[in-house]
Coordinates of C-alpha atoms in Angstrom, one line a residue:
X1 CA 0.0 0.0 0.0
X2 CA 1.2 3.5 -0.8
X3 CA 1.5 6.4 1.3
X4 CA 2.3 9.9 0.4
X5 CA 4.0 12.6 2.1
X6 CA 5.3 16.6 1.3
X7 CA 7.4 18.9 1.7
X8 CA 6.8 23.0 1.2
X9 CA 9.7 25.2 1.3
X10 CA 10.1 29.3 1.4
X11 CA 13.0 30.3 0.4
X12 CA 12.1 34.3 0.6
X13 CA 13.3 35.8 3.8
X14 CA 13.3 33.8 6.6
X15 CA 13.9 30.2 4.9
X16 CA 11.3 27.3 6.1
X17 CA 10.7 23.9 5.4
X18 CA 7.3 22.3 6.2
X19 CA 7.0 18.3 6.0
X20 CA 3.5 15.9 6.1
X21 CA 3.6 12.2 6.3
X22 CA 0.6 10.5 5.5
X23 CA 0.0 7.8 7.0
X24 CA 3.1 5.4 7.0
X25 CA 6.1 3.3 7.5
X26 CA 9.4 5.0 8.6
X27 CA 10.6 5.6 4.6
X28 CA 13.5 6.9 3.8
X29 CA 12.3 8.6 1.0
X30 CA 10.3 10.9 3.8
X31 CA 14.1 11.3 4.9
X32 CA 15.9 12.4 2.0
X33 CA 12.9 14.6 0.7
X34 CA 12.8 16.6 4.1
X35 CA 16.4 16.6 4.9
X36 CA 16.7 20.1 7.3
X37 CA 13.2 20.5 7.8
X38 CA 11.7 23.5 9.8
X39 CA 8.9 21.0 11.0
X40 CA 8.0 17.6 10.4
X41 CA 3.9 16.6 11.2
X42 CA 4.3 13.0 11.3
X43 CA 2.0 10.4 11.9
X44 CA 2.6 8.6 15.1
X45 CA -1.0 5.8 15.4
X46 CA 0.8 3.4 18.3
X47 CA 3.0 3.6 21.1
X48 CA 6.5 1.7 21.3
X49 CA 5.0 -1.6 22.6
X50 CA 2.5 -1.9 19.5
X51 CA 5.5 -2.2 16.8
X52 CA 4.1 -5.7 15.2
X53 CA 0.4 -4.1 15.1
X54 CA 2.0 -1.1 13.2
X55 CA 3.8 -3.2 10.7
X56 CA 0.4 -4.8 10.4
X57 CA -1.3 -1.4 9.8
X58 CA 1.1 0.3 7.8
X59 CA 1.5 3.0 10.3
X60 CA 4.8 4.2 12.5
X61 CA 5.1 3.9 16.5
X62 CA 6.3 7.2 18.5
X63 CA 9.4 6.5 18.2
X64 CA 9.7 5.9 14.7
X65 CA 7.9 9.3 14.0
X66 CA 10.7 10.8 16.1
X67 CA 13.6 9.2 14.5
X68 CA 12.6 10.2 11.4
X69 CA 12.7 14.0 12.6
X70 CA 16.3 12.8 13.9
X71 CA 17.3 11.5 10.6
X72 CA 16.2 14.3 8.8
X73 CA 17.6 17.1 10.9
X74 CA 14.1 18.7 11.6
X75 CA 14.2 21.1 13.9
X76 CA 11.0 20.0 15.6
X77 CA 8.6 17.4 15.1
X78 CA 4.8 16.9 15.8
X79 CA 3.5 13.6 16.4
X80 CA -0.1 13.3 15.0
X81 CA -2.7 10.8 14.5
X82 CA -3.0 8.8 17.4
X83 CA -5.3 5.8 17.4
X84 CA -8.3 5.9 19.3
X85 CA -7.7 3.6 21.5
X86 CA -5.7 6.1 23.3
X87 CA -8.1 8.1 26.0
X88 CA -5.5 11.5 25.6
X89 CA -1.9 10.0 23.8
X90 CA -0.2 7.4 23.9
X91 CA 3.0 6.8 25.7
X92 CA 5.7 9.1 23.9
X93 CA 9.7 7.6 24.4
X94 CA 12.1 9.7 25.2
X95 CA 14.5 10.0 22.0
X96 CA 17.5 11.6 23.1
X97 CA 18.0 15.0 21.2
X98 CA 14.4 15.2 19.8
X99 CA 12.3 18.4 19.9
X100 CA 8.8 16.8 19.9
X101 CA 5.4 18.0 20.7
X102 CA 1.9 16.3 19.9
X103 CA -1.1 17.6 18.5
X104 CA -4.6 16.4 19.1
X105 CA -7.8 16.5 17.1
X106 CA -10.9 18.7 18.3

């Protein structure tokens, strides 16, 4: 199953780089296209202990999301699309070095 992602840039004034995963895999093609991203929003469905239901799903884990910021170089990350089985989030892992924050749906 495919997945998409993107990646919008400014390069006018104050450069930016803003980068969306769909719903996915870590990919490293999500790497190289948002190598020194401002902000990556990336999908984050399960926590660390749900790795084989993710595989299953085609989604990533916390901790995948946030070593994909790593491996890009984004400068901060937002993990996103939590799955509902979560009453608030789930558990995030501490990555050393990340700059992570979550967002949640209204």
């Amino acid at each position: 199953r495919d997945a998409c992602g993107v990646a919008l840039s400014n390069q006018d004034g104050a450069p930016w780089k803003l980068v969306y995963s769909g719903d996915t895999r870590p990919c490293k093609e999500l790497v190289s296209l948002g190598q020194g991203a401002t902000l990556l929003i990336h999908e984050a469905t399960f926590e660390n202990s749900m790795q084989d239901h993710a595989k299953f799903k085609q989604h990533s884990t916390t901790e995948e999301a946030l070593r994909i910021g790593q491996q890009m170089g984004a400068y901060r990350t937002v993990l996103s699309h939590f799955s509902q089985r979560y009453a608030k989030a789930p558990l995030v892992s501490e990555v050393e070095g990340a700059k992570a924050t979550v967002a949640f749906d209204l």
